[in-house]
Coordinates of C-alpha atoms in Angstrom, one line a residue:
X41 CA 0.0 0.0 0.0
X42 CA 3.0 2.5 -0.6
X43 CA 2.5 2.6 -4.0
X44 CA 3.7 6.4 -5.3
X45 CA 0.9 8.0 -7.3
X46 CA 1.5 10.3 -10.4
X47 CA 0.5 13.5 -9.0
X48 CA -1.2 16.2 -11.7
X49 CA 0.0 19.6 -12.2
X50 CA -2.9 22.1 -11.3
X51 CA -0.5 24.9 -11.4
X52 CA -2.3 27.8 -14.0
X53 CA -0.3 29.9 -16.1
X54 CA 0.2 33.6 -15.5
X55 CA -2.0 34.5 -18.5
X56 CA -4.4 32.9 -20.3
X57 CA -4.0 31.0 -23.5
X58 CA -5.2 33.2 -26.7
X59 CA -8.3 31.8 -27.7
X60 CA -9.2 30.3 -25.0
X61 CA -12.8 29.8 -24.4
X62 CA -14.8 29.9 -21.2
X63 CA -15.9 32.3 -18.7
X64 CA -13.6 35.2 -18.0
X65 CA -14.8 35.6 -14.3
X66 CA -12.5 32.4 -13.9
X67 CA -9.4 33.7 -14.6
X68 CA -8.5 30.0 -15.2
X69 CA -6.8 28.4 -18.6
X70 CA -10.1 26.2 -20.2
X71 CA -8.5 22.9 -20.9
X72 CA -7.5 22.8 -16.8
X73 CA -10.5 24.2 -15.9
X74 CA -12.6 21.0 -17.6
X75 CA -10.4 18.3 -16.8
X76 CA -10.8 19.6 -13.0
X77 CA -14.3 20.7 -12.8
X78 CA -16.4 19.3 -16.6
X79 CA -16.9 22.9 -17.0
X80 CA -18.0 25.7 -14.6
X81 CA -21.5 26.1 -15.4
X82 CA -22.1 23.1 -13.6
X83 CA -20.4 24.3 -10.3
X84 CA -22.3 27.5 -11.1
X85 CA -25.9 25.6 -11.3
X86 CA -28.3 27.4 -8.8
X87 CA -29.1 25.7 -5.4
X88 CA -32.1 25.7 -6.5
X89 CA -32.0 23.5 -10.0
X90 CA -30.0 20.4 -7.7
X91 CA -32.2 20.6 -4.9
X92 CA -35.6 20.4 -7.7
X93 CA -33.2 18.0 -9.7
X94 CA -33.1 15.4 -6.5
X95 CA -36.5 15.7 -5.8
X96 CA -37.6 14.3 -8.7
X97 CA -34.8 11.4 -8.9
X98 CA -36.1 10.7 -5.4
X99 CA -39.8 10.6 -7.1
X100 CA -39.4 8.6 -9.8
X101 CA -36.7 6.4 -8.6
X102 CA -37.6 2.5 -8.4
X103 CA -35.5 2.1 -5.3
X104 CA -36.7 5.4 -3.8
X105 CA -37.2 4.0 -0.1
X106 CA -33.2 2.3 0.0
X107 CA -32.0 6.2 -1.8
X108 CA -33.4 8.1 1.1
X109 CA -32.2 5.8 3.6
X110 CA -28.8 5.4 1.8
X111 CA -29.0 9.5 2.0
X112 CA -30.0 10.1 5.5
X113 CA -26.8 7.4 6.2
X114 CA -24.4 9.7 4.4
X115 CA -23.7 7.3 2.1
X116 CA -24.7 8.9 -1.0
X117 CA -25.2 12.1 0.8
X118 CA -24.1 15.9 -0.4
X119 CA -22.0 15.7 3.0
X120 CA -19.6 13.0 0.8
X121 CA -20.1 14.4 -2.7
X122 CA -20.6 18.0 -2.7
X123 CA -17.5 20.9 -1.2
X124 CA -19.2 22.3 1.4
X125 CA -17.1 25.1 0.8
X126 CA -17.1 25.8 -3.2
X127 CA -20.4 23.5 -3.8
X128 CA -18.6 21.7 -6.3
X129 CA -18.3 17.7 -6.4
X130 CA -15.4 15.9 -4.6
X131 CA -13.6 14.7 -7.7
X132 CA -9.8 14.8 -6.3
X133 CA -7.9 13.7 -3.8
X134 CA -5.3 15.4 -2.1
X135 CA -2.8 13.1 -1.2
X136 CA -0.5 15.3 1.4
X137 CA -3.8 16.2 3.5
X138 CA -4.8 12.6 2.6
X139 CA -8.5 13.4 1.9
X140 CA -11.6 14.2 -0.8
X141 CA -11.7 17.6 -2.6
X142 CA -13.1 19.8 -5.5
X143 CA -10.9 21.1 -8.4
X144 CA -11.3 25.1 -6.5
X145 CA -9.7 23.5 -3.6
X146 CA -6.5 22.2 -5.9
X147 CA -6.8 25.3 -8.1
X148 CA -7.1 28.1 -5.5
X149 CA -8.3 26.9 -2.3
X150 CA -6.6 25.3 1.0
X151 CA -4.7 22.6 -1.2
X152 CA -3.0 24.9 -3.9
X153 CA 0.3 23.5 -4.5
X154 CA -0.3 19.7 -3.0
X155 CA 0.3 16.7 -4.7
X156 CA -3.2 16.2 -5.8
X157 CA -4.7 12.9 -8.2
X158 CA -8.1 12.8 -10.1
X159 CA -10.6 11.0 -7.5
X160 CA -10.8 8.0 -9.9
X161 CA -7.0 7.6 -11.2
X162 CA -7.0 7.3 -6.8
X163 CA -9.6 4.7 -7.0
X164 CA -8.3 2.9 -10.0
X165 CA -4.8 2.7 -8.0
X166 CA -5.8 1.9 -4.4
X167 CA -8.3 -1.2 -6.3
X168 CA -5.1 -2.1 -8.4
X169 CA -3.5 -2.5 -5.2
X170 CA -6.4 -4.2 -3.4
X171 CA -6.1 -6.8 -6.0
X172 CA -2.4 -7.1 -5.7
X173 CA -2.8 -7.7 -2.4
X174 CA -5.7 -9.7 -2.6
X175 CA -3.2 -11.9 -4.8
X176 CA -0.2 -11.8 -3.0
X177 CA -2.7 -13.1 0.2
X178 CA -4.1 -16.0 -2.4
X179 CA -0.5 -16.7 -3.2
X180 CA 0.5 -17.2 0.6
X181 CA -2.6 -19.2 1.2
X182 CA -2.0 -21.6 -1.7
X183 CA 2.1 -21.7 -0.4
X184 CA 0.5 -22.3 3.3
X185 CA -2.2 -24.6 2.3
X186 CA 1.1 -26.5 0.2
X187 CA 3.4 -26.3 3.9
X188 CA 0.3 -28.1 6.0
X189 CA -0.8 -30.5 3.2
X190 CA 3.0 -31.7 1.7
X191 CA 5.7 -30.3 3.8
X192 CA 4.4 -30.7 7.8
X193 CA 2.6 -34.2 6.5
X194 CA 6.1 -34.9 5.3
X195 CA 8.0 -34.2 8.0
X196 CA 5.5 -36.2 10.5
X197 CA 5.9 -38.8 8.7
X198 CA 10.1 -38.5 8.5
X199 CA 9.5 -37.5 11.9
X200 CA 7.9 -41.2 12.7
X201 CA 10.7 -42.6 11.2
X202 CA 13.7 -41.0 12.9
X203 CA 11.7 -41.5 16.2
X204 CA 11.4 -44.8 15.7
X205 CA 15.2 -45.0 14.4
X206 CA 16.9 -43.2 17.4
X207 CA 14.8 -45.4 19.8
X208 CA 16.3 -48.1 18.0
X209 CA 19.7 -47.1 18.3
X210 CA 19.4 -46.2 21.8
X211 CA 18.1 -49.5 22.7
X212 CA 20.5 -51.2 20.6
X213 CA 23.6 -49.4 21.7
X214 CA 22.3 -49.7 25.7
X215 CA 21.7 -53.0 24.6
X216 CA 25.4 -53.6 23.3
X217 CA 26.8 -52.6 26.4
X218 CA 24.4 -53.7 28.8
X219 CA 25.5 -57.4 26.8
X220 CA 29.3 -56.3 27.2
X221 CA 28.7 -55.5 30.8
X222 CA 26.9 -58.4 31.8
X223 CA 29.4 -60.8 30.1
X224 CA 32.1 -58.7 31.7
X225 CA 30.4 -58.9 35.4
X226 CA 29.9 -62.4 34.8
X227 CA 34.3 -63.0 34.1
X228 CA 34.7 -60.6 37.3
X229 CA 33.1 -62.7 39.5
X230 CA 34.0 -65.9 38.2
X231 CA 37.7 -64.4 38.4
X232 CA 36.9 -63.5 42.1
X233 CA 35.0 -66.7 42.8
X234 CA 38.5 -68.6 41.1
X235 CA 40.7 -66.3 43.6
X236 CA 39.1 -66.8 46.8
X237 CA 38.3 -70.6 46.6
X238 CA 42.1 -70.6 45.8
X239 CA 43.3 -68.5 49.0
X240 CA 40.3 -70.4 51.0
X241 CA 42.6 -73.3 50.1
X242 CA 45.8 -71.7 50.8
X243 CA 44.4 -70.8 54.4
X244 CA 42.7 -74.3 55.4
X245 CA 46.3 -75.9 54.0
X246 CA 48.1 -73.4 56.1
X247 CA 45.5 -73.6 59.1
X248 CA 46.1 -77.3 59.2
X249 CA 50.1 -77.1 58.7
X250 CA 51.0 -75.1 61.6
X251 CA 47.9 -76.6 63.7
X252 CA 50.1 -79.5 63.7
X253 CA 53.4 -77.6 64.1
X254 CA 51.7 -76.4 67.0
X255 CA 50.6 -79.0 68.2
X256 CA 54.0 -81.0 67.9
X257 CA 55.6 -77.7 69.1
X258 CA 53.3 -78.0 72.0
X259 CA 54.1 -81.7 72.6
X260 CA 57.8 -81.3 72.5
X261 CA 57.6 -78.7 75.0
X262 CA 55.6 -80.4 77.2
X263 CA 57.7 -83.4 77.4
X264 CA 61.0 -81.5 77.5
X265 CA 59.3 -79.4 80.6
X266 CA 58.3 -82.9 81.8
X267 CA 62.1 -83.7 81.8
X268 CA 63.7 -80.7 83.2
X269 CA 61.0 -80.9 85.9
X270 CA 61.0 -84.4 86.9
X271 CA 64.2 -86.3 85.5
X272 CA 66.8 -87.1 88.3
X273 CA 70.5 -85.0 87.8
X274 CA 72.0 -88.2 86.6
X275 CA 69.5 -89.5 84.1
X276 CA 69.1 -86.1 83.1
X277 CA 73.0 -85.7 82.3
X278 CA 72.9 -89.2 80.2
X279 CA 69.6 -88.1 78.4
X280 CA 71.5 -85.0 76.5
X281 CA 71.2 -86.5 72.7
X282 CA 67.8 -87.3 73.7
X283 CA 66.8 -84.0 74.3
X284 CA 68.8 -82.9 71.5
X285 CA 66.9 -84.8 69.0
X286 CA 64.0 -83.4 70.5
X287 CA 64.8 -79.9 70.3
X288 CA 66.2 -80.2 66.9
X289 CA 62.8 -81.7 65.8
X290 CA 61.0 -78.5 67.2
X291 CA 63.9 -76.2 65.5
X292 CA 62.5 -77.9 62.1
X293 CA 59.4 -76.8 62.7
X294 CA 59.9 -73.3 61.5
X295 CA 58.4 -69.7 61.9
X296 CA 54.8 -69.2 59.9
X297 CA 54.9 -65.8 57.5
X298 CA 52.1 -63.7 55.9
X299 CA 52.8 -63.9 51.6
X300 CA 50.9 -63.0 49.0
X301 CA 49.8 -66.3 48.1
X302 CA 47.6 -66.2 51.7
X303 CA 45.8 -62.7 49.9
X304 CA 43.2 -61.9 47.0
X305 CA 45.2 -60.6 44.3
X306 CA 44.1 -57.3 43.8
X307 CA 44.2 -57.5 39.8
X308 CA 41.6 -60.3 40.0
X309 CA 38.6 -57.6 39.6
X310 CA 40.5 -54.7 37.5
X311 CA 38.9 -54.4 34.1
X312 CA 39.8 -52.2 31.3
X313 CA 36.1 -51.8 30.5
X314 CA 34.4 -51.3 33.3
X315 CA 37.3 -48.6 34.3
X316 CA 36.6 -46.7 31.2
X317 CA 32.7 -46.4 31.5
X318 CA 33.2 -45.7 34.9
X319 CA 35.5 -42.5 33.9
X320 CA 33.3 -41.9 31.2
X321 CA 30.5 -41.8 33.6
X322 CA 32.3 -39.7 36.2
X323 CA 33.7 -37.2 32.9
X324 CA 30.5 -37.3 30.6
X325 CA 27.7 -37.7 33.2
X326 CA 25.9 -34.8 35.0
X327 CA 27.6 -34.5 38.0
X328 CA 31.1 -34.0 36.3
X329 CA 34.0 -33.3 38.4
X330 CA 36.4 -30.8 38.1
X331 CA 39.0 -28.3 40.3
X332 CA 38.5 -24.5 39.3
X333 CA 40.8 -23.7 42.0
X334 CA 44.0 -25.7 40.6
X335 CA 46.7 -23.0 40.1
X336 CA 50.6 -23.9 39.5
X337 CA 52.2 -23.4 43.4
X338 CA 54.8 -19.9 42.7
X339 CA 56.8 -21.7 45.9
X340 CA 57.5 -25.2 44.3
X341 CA 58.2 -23.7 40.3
X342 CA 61.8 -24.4 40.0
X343 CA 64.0 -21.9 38.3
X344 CA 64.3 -23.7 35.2
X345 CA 60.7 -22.4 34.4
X346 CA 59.0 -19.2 34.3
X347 CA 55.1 -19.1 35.7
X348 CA 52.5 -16.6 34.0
X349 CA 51.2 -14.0 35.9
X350 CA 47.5 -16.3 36.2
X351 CA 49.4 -18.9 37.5
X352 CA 47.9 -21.0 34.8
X353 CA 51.2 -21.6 32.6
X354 CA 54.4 -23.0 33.1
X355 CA 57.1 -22.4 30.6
X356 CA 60.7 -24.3 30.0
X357 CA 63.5 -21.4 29.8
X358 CA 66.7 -23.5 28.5
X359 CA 68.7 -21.6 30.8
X360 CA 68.4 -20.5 34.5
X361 CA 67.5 -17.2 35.1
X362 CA 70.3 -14.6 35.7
X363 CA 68.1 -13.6 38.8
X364 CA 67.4 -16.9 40.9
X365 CA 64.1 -16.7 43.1
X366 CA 64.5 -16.4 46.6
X367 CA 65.4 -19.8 48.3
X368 CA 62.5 -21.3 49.7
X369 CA 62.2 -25.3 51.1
X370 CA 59.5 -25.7 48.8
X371 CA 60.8 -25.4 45.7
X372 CA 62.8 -27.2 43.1
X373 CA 66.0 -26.4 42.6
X374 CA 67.3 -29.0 39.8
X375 CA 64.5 -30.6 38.2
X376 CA 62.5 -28.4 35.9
X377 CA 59.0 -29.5 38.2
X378 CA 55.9 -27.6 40.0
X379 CA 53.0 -28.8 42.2
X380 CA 49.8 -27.5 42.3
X381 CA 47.7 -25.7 45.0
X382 CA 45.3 -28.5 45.1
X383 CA 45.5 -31.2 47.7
X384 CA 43.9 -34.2 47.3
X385 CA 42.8 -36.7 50.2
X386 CA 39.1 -37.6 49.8
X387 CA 36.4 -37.2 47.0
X388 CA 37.2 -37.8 43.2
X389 CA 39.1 -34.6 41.6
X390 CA 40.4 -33.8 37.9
X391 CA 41.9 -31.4 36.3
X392 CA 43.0 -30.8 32.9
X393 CA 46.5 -30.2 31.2
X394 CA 47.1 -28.1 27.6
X395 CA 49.9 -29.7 26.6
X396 CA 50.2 -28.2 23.0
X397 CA 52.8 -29.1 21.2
X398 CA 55.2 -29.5 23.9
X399 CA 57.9 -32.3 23.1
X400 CA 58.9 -33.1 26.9
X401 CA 56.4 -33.0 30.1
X402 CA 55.3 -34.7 33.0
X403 CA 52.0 -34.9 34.4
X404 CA 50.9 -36.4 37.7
X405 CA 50.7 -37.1 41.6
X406 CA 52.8 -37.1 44.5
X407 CA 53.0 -36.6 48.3
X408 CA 53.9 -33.4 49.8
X409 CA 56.4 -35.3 51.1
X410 CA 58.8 -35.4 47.7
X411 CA 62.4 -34.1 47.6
X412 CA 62.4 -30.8 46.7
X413 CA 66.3 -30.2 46.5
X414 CA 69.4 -32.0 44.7
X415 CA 69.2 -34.1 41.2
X416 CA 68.8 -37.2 42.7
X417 CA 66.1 -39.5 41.6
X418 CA 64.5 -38.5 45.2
X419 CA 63.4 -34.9 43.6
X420 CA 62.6 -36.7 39.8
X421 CA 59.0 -37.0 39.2
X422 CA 58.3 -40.7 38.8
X423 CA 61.8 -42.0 40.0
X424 CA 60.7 -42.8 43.4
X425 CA 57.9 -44.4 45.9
X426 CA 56.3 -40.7 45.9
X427 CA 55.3 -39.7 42.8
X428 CA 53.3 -41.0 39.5
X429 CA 53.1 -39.4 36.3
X430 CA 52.4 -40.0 32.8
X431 CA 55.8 -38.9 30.7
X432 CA 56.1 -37.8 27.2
X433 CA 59.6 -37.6 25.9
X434 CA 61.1 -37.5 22.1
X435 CA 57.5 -39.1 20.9
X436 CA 57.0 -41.8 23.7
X437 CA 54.1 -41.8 26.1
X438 CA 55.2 -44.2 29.4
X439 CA 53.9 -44.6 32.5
X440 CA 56.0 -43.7 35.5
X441 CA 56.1 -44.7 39.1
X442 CA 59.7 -46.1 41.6
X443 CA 61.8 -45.8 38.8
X444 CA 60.1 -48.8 36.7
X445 CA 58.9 -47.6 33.2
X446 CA 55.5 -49.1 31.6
X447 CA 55.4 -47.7 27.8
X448 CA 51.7 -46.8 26.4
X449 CA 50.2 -47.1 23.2
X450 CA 48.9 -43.6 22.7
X451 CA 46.2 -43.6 19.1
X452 CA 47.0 -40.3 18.5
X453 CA 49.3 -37.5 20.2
X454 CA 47.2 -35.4 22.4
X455 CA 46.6 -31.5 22.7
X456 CA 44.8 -31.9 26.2
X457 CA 45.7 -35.1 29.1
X458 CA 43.2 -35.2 32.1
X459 CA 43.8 -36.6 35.0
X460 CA 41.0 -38.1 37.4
X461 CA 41.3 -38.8 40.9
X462 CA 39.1 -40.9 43.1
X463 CA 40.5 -41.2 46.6
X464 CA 37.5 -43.4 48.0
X465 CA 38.6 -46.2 45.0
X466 CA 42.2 -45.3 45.1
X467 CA 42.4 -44.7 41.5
X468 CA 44.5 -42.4 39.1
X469 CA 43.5 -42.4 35.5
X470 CA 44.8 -40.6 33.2
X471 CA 42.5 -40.0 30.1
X472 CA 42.3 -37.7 26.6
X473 CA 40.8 -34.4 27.1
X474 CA 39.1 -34.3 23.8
X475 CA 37.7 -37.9 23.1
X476 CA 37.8 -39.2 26.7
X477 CA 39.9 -42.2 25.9
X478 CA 41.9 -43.6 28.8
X479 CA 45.4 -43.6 28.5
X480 CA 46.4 -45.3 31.9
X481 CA 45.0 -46.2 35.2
X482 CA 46.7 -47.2 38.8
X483 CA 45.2 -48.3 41.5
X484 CA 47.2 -47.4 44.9
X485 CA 46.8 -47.4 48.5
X486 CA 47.8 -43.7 48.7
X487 CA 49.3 -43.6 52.4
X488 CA 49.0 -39.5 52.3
X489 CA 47.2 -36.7 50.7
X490 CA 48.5 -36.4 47.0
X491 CA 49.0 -32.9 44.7
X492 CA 49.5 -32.3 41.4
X493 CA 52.7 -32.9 39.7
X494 CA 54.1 -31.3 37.0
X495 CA 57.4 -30.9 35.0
X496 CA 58.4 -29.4 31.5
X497 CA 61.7 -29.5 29.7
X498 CA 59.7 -28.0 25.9
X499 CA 57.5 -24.8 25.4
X500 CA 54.9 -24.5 28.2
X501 CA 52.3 -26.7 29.7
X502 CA 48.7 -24.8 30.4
X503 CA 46.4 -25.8 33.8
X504 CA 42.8 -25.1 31.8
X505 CA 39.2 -25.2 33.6

């Protein structure tokens, strides 16, 4: 509806066009004059003629009764037709007052010099754009009516389909591992069942052995109490290799000890599998873990490395600074390793390691207790009883704990290690950041509360949250 109109130019000239006809009271050039008015004797016609005029068409009109109700409405009244002001019909519209007028008002009255339109070239436009719109609207209908009837009825019926799909693959992949975790529950028990109907055995063999030792022991006591009690001085003296034999038979019967053999075997329930879902679980599942509070410690950062001002980033600097830090106990002063702020000793923690493209770190756990000074293998991160870390050196991933190396097979080399602590199951795993894949687990009876261990001999190393 903001379609321009052509407006008409209702401007007269200064003087009138030689032979010109038309009445000279007007002032007005004649061809303007009747396109605006049809001529001015009919916007001169006496009151009296149009009033005489409707009378009659009232008379003899077929529909008389709906005319003079149509009238007194003001539908087809002079109110609508006729300028009240110049008694001339309403044949214009002026399109900056936005209303009905007569050719006076254009010519000389209030709207000289508007944009003005003849009152049916307005109609003709305003039903042109009726029906464009009308149109348009039948065109959106038959595009709407097309959406409901082809498109929505398609996609209810795709939408069945991929309903009826995902449910499919949920219950298959549940399914999958449900099987997986039923067969592998069913090996874990049988495992355990194996392992403590063997130590059972162990015990009852054991219980019976030294039952009788004891009981022997017990014997030979007895009787050599009997001797030393009762035997005279002489036959005592002449009884020596006697009680010799005796006490020799005792000596033989040796002094019980606890092994391992008389314990379950503490690998008899470990399970790749189950230890995966269970980090995926603890990682993936709504109640995800994590440590916003892990910073690197500025006291343990030895002086081979230089810590942001966040205290999120530990960097390698191949040579020590010219400036060493003040000495403090806590801090390494050879090995190129930090700890972190956090200490561990209940609950399940991780944290997560940007390790870029670092050639050279360690990342892991120790007790507060770890050497701190000198380049023995008492300060070196997965040299000793202390510590346990996950080592990446000149492309090899290894596992690291008293100085014994266990290499890993690592898929692909990765930007990101987490590490996840549960202290209730005495478990370290170390997994991918990105894909959740383990890379290591170690199950330990952690005698102390453990922090985070860290070392870096290439480019930096980044604590994320």
């Amino acid at each position: 509806m903001t379609e321009e109109l052509t407006p008409c130019d209702l401007t007269c000239p200064s003087s009138p066009t030689p032979g010109a006809s038309g009445p000279k009271e007007t002032g007005f050039d004649q061809p303007i004059f009747s396109v605006l008015s049809g001529g001015v004797e009919r916007r001169r016609r006496p009151q009296e003629e149009r009033e005489e005029e409707e009378e009659e068409e009232a008379e003899t009109s077929p529909a008389g009764t709906t005319a003079t109700a149509d009238a007194e409405s003001g539908i087809f009244s002079g109110e609508f037709e006729v300028c009240v002001e110049h008694e001339a019909e309403l044949d214009w519209f002026c399109g900056t007052e936005r209303k009905l007028i007569c050719s006076h008002c254009a010519i000389v009255g209030p709207c000289h010099g508007h944009t003005v339109t003849p009152l049916a070239t307005r109609v003709t436009a305003v039903r042109n754009r009726l029906v464009d719109v009308c149109e348009k609207m039948q065109l959106q209908a038959l595009r709407i009516e097309r959406f409901i009837e082809q498109t929505l009825t398609d996609k209810e019926r795709k939408l069945q389909l991929a309903a009826t799909s995902a449910r499919e693959q949920v219950l298959a992949q549940v399914g999958a591992v449900r099987e997986a975790l039923e067969e592998e529950e069913q090996r874990l028990l049988e495992e355990v069942q194996r392992e403590e109907e063997r130590v059972e055995q162990c015990l009852l063999t054991q219980r019976a052995h030294w039952s009788q030792a004891l009981a022997s022991l017990t014997q030979t006591r007895s009787g050599l109490v009997h001797t030393l009690t009762h035997t005279p001085d002489g036959q005592l003296v002449t009884s020596v290799q006697e009680i010799a034999d005796r006490v020799e038979e005792a000596d033989g019967v040796g002094e019980p000890c606890d092994t391992e053999q008389l314990s379950l075997t503490r690998g008899c329930s470990d399970s790749r599998l189950l230890r995966g879902l269970w980090a995926s679980a603890v990682l993936l599942g709504p109640n995800a873990y994590g440590s916003s509070s892990l910073r690197f410690d500025e006291r343990t950062v030895s002086p081979l490395l230089s810590l942001s001002d966040d205290l999120y980033t530990l960097t390698f600097s191949p040579k020590k600074s010219r400036q060493l830090p003040q000495y403090d106990p806590a801090r390494f002063d050879r090995w190129p390793n930090a700890l972190g702020s956090l200490s561990v000793s209940s609950g399940t923690h991780s944290w997560v390691v940007d390790v870029g493209q670092s050639g050279a770190f360690k990342v892991g756990v120790c007790y507060a207790s770890l050497e701190r000074k000198g380049s023995g293998d008492e300060a070196r991160l997965g040299q000793n009883e202390r510590s346990w870390v996950l080592s990446h050196y000149d492309g090899d991933y290894s596992f690291w704990h008293a100085g014994k190396k266990e290499p890993l097979l690592v898929a692909r080399k990765p930007q990101r290690i987490g590490l996840l602590l549960d202290w209730t199951s005495q478990t370290l795993l170390f997994y991918e950041a990105d894909s959740s894949a383990v890379l290591h687990s170690v199950t330990h009876q952690f005698g102390a509360p453990l922090l985070p261990a860290f070392a870096v001999t290439d480019r930096s190393i980044t604590i994320l949250h």
